[in-house]
Short mmCIF file of C-alpha atoms in Angstrom, two decimals:
data_model
loop_
_atom_site.label_atom_id
_atom_site.label_comp_id
_atom_site.label_asym_id
_atom_site.label_seq_id
_atom_site.Cartn_x
_atom_site.Cartn_y
_atom_site.Cartn_z
CA MET A 6 8.04 -15.40 48.54
CA LEU A 7 9.37 -12.27 47.81
CA SER A 8 12.18 -14.13 45.11
CA ASP A 9 9.34 -15.41 43.17
CA MET A 10 7.21 -12.05 42.88
CA THR A 11 10.65 -10.67 41.55
CA LYS A 12 11.41 -13.31 39.08
CA ALA A 13 7.24 -13.11 37.84
CA GLU A 14 7.75 -9.57 37.72
CA SER A 15 11.25 -9.88 35.55
CA SER A 16 9.07 -12.55 33.50
CA HIS A 17 6.14 -10.11 32.56
CA GLN A 18 8.77 -7.36 31.86
CA ARG A 19 10.60 -9.63 29.16
CA SER A 20 7.09 -10.22 28.12
CA MET A 21 6.30 -6.55 27.79
CA SER A 22 9.70 -6.18 25.59
CA ALA A 23 8.62 -9.14 23.36
CA ALA A 24 4.91 -7.12 22.75
CA ASN A 25 6.70 -4.62 21.39
CA MET A 26 8.34 -5.96 18.11
CA THR A 27 7.96 -4.72 14.89
CA ALA A 28 6.21 -6.40 12.03
CA ALA A 29 9.54 -7.06 10.44
CA ASP A 30 10.54 -8.94 13.91
CA LYS A 31 7.39 -11.06 13.53
CA ASP A 32 7.78 -12.02 10.23
CA SER A 33 11.33 -13.23 10.55
CA LYS A 34 10.06 -15.21 13.37
CA ASN A 35 7.39 -17.07 11.72
CA MET A 36 8.55 -17.23 8.26
CA GLY A 37 9.31 -20.98 8.75
CA ASP A 38 6.04 -21.69 10.76
CA LYS A 39 4.14 -20.07 7.81
CA SER A 40 5.85 -21.59 5.10
CA SER A 41 4.93 -25.02 6.92
CA GLN A 42 1.73 -24.27 7.64
CA SER A 43 0.20 -22.04 5.19
CA ASN A 44 -3.48 -23.12 6.46
CA PRO A 45 -3.66 -24.55 9.73
CA ALA A 46 -7.42 -25.28 8.94
CA GLU A 47 -6.85 -27.72 6.14
CA GLN A 48 -6.19 -30.57 8.61
CA TYR A 49 -9.82 -30.13 10.28
CA ILE A 50 -11.19 -29.61 7.32
CA LEU A 51 -10.40 -32.98 5.42
CA LEU A 52 -11.40 -34.38 8.79
CA ALA A 53 -14.76 -32.91 8.50
CA LYS A 54 -15.58 -34.57 5.30
CA GLN A 55 -15.95 -38.13 7.05
CA ALA A 56 -16.98 -36.68 10.49
CA LYS A 57 -21.25 -36.54 11.26
CA GLY A 58 -22.91 -36.22 14.24
CA ALA A 59 -21.20 -36.57 17.59
CA ALA A 60 -17.62 -36.57 15.93
CA ALA A 61 -18.49 -33.33 13.65
CA VAL A 62 -19.35 -31.87 17.36
CA GLN A 63 -15.71 -33.24 18.58
CA LEU A 64 -13.96 -31.90 15.74
CA VAL A 65 -15.67 -28.24 16.40
CA LYS A 66 -14.18 -28.42 19.85
CA GLN A 67 -10.79 -29.30 18.68
CA VAL A 68 -11.07 -26.45 16.11
CA LEU A 69 -12.09 -23.90 18.70
CA GLU A 70 -9.38 -24.96 21.22
CA ALA A 71 -6.45 -24.83 18.64
CA PRO A 72 -4.20 -22.37 18.79
CA GLU A 73 -3.16 -21.74 15.53
CA VAL A 74 -7.03 -21.61 14.00
CA TYR A 75 -8.72 -18.15 13.72
CA VAL A 76 -10.29 -18.47 10.21
CA PHE A 77 -13.37 -20.73 9.96
CA GLY A 78 -15.30 -20.36 7.45
CA GLU A 79 -14.34 -23.30 5.17
CA LEU A 80 -15.14 -25.38 7.87
CA LEU A 81 -18.25 -24.17 8.05
CA ASP A 82 -19.14 -24.50 4.21
CA MET A 83 -18.57 -28.46 5.02
CA PRO A 84 -21.81 -30.39 4.56
CA ASN A 85 -21.24 -32.49 7.43
CA ILE A 86 -20.71 -29.38 9.77
CA THR A 87 -23.73 -27.55 8.37
CA ASP A 88 -25.89 -30.59 9.23
CA LEU A 89 -25.27 -29.56 12.81
CA LYS A 90 -28.03 -27.10 13.02
CA ASP A 91 -30.60 -29.15 11.58
CA ASN A 92 -29.91 -31.59 15.25
CA PRO A 93 -31.36 -29.74 18.01
CA GLN A 94 -28.64 -31.39 20.39
CA HIS A 95 -26.04 -30.70 18.40
CA ALA A 96 -27.22 -27.01 16.84
CA PRO A 97 -25.11 -24.68 19.82
CA TYR A 98 -22.20 -26.15 18.41
CA TYR A 99 -22.64 -24.94 15.21
CA GLU A 100 -23.85 -21.60 16.89
CA VAL A 101 -20.79 -21.58 18.63
CA LEU A 102 -18.76 -22.25 15.60
CA GLN A 103 -20.68 -19.00 13.60
CA LEU A 104 -19.75 -17.05 16.89
CA PHE A 105 -16.31 -17.75 16.44
CA ALA A 106 -16.10 -16.87 12.65
CA TYR A 107 -18.08 -13.64 12.90
CA GLY A 108 -18.67 -12.83 16.43
CA VAL A 109 -17.06 -11.05 19.29
CA TYR A 110 -16.61 -11.51 23.34
CA ALA A 111 -19.65 -9.76 23.95
CA ASP A 112 -21.96 -11.28 21.65
CA TYR A 113 -21.07 -14.19 23.71
CA ILE A 114 -21.93 -12.85 26.93
CA ARG A 115 -25.39 -11.38 25.68
CA GLU A 116 -26.88 -14.46 24.09
CA SER A 117 -24.73 -17.27 26.72
CA SER A 118 -27.51 -19.34 26.83
CA LYS A 119 -27.77 -20.03 23.09
CA TYR A 120 -23.99 -21.35 23.19
CA PRO A 121 -22.45 -24.70 25.24
CA PRO A 122 -19.80 -24.08 27.81
CA LEU A 123 -16.93 -22.44 26.43
CA THR A 124 -13.18 -23.47 28.26
CA PRO A 125 -10.44 -21.35 29.35
CA ALA A 126 -8.57 -21.60 25.73
CA MET A 127 -11.94 -20.94 23.77
CA LEU A 128 -12.76 -18.09 25.98
CA THR A 129 -8.85 -16.56 24.86
CA LYS A 130 -9.49 -17.63 21.35
CA LEU A 131 -12.77 -15.33 21.22
CA ARG A 132 -11.20 -12.54 23.03
CA HIS A 133 -8.32 -12.75 20.73
CA LEU A 134 -10.72 -12.58 17.72
CA THR A 135 -12.27 -9.66 19.28
CA ILE A 136 -9.17 -7.41 19.70
CA VAL A 137 -8.74 -8.15 15.54
CA SER A 138 -12.50 -6.88 15.06
CA MET A 139 -11.69 -4.01 17.31
CA ALA A 140 -8.28 -3.51 14.78
CA THR A 141 -10.23 -3.36 12.00
CA GLY A 142 -11.93 -0.02 12.89
CA GLN A 143 -9.28 1.67 14.70
CA LYS A 144 -5.45 1.28 15.21
CA SER A 145 -5.03 3.20 18.65
CA ILE A 146 -7.23 1.59 21.07
CA PRO A 147 -7.22 2.54 24.92
CA LEU A 148 -6.92 -0.31 27.14
CA PRO A 149 -9.73 0.36 29.42
CA THR A 150 -12.07 0.38 26.22
CA LEU A 151 -10.36 -2.75 25.17
CA GLY A 152 -10.67 -4.48 28.53
CA THR A 153 -14.53 -3.37 28.82
CA GLN A 154 -15.18 -5.15 25.46
CA LEU A 155 -13.13 -8.62 26.33
CA GLY A 156 -14.30 -8.65 30.16
CA LEU A 157 -11.11 -8.03 31.74
CA THR A 158 -11.02 -5.72 34.82
CA SER A 159 -7.18 -6.88 35.68
CA THR A 160 -5.12 -4.76 33.64
CA ARG A 161 -2.02 -7.95 34.41
CA GLU A 162 -4.79 -10.09 32.04
CA LEU A 163 -5.52 -7.71 29.75
CA GLU A 164 -1.76 -7.18 28.79
CA ASP A 165 -0.61 -10.79 29.46
CA LEU A 166 -3.83 -11.42 26.40
CA ILE A 167 -2.35 -8.79 24.36
CA ILE A 168 1.29 -10.19 24.31
CA GLU A 169 -0.46 -13.53 23.75
CA ALA A 170 -2.17 -12.34 20.77
CA MET A 171 1.12 -10.59 19.70
CA TYR A 172 3.04 -13.91 20.02
CA THR A 173 0.02 -15.99 17.79
CA ASP A 174 0.85 -13.63 15.25
CA ILE A 175 -2.58 -12.32 14.74
CA ILE A 176 -1.87 -9.16 15.38
CA HIS A 177 1.64 -6.85 15.17
CA GLY A 178 1.73 -3.35 17.39
CA LYS A 179 3.07 -1.71 20.34
CA LEU A 180 1.41 -1.86 24.09
CA ASP A 181 2.06 1.92 25.27
CA GLN A 182 1.77 0.97 28.84
CA LYS A 183 2.33 4.81 29.54
CA ASN A 184 -0.37 6.54 27.81
CA GLY A 185 -2.70 3.13 28.39
CA ILE A 186 -2.73 2.38 24.40
CA LEU A 187 -2.20 -0.46 21.87
CA GLU A 188 -1.18 0.78 18.77
CA LEU A 189 -1.76 -1.50 16.02
CA ASP A 190 0.44 -1.71 12.72
CA TYR A 191 -1.48 -4.92 11.26
CA ALA A 192 -4.26 -7.69 12.20
CA ILE A 193 -5.37 -10.44 10.30
CA GLY A 194 -8.23 -11.19 8.13
CA ARG A 195 -11.72 -12.45 9.84
CA ASP A 196 -14.09 -14.63 8.01
CA ILE A 197 -16.58 -12.49 5.89
CA LYS A 198 -20.66 -12.45 6.93
CA PRO A 199 -22.58 -13.83 3.67
CA GLU A 200 -25.13 -10.86 4.30
CA ASP A 201 -21.99 -8.23 4.27
CA LEU A 202 -21.17 -10.00 0.77
CA PRO A 203 -23.53 -7.38 -1.15
CA ASN A 204 -22.43 -4.58 0.61
CA ILE A 205 -17.99 -5.89 -0.37
CA VAL A 206 -19.15 -6.23 -3.91
CA GLY A 207 -20.89 -2.99 -4.24
CA THR A 208 -17.61 -1.15 -2.79
CA LEU A 209 -15.64 -3.16 -4.99
CA GLN A 210 -17.60 -1.68 -7.52
CA SER A 211 -17.39 1.66 -6.81
CA TRP A 212 -13.74 1.13 -6.63
CA CYS A 213 -13.36 0.25 -10.05
CA ASP A 214 -15.95 2.68 -11.69
CA THR A 215 -14.05 5.03 -9.82
CA CYS A 216 -10.40 3.62 -11.55
CA ASP A 217 -12.11 3.74 -14.78
CA THR A 218 -13.00 7.02 -14.26
CA MET A 219 -9.19 7.86 -13.59
CA LEU A 220 -8.35 5.89 -16.70
CA ALA A 221 -10.39 7.59 -18.93
CA ASN A 222 -8.93 11.13 -17.26
CA ILE A 223 -5.66 9.94 -17.81
CA ASP A 224 -6.24 8.82 -21.47
CA GLN A 225 -7.39 12.33 -22.57
CA LEU A 226 -4.79 14.24 -20.63
CA ILE A 227 -2.38 11.69 -22.63
CA THR A 228 -4.63 12.44 -26.03
CA ARG A 229 -4.24 16.24 -25.39
CA ALA A 230 -0.46 16.00 -24.06
CA ASN A 231 0.37 14.49 -27.39
CA SER A 232 -1.64 17.12 -29.19
CA ASP A 233 0.43 19.70 -27.67
CA LYS A 234 3.65 18.39 -28.37
CA GLU A 235 2.94 17.61 -32.01
CA LYS A 236 1.63 21.42 -32.39
CA HIS A 237 4.55 22.39 -30.15
CA LEU A 238 6.82 20.61 -32.93
CA LYS A 239 5.67 21.89 -35.91
CA HIS A 240 5.69 25.44 -34.50
CA ARG A 241 9.62 24.69 -33.76
CA ASN A 242 9.90 22.80 -37.00
CA SER A 243 8.44 26.10 -38.60
CA LEU A 244 10.89 28.44 -36.51
CA GLU A 245 13.44 26.65 -36.92
CA ALA A 246 12.72 26.76 -41.30
CA GLU A 247 12.22 30.51 -40.94
CA VAL A 248 15.87 30.99 -38.94
CA LEU A 249 17.44 28.94 -41.81
CA ASN A 250 15.31 30.83 -44.43
CA ILE A 251 16.45 34.31 -42.98
CA LYS A 252 20.21 33.28 -42.87
CA ALA A 253 20.09 32.18 -45.90
CA SER A 254 18.81 35.49 -47.24
CA LEU A 255 21.04 37.77 -45.14
CA LYS A 256 24.16 35.60 -46.56
CA THR A 257 22.96 36.26 -49.88
CA GLN A 258 22.62 39.89 -49.39
CA ALA A 259 26.46 39.69 -47.94
CA GLN A 260 27.49 38.01 -50.96
CA GLU A 261 25.91 40.06 -53.25
CA GLY A 262 27.11 43.39 -51.09
CA ASP A 263 30.48 42.29 -51.52
CA GLU A 264 29.97 41.50 -55.21
CA ALA A 265 28.71 45.21 -55.71
CA LEU A 266 31.85 46.63 -53.73
CA VAL A 267 33.98 44.92 -55.59
CA SER A 268 32.67 45.70 -59.02
CA ASP A 269 32.36 49.82 -57.83
CA SER A 270 35.61 49.42 -56.93
CA ARG A 271 36.90 48.22 -60.24
CA ASP A 272 34.86 50.78 -61.87
CA HIS A 273 36.16 53.71 -60.08
CA ASP A 274 39.94 52.72 -61.05
CA LYS A 275 39.11 52.85 -64.77
CA LYS A 276 37.57 56.20 -64.30
CA ARG A 277 40.65 57.56 -62.46
CA PRO A 278 43.13 59.58 -65.26
CA ALA A 279 46.41 58.38 -65.63
CA LYS A 280 48.94 60.92 -63.84
CA LYS A 281 51.70 62.82 -66.42
CA GLY A 282 55.26 61.78 -65.80
CA ILE A 283 57.54 65.13 -65.15
CA ARG A 284 59.79 66.17 -67.63
CA ALA A 285 62.91 67.53 -66.81
CA SER A 286 63.35 70.94 -68.78
CA SER A 287 66.42 72.70 -67.55
CA SER A 288 65.19 75.24 -70.10
CA LYS A 289 61.98 76.11 -68.37
CA PHE A 290 63.27 76.51 -64.55
CA TRP A 291 66.88 78.09 -65.19
CA PRO A 292 67.19 81.16 -67.72
CA LYS A 293 70.04 81.02 -69.82
CA SER A 294 72.84 83.10 -69.02
CA SER A 295 73.85 86.34 -71.27
#
């Protein structure tokens, strides 16, 4: 008995270590699976083209239990699935499909009477989707808050659910047991409610308008910078031309000064009187002897 408990604890610890995988580890781990099956719901969408009535209900059940399918919008748009809401017997399955597309676990608890019974696999998937929805609004979720939203009082069950969600690759993050927090780095996108589309369009339009304004401001800055650059180049060229003129003027003045000095020197030499030679005359300096 003690040995089994030790093995179980060891297995849980290994699972906890795996839950703290980085996004890069997850991407590497699932690269092959993603490349081979980019849209897990595609096969069910193809089946929905032929399935009607009770067959469509069975198809909905299969989709809700399929561990790899977490997006249901395309299936909801299929005519045979849409027809389920017009049949009182089948309508609850259309409602539960909408719940998985747009809702969370608390919605199911609040109006459980309008939905058919959910299997354990369905409940697990709905809780996974609830974590994804919570991840869109906050990147650090306290485990007590998460447990309340998921209807789980056991910490072990909550941690196992989070680990399973990470292995399913719908979220990436780290489970901080010490501080009781789930730190999220990534979560898949969920289906968009039709009534939310106008708000999304408005947000995107506002973003586009902001981008247009920024581009216009950038164009003005570019125009101003080019104008300033042109003025700077003209000013520099003007200074360089002025410097060249000054250099040429100084050179000319220097040459003229040199020529004037040479000319003055020649004129001075011409005006200087020639020196007379000394004649030797013995009679001038020595008196004759008597």
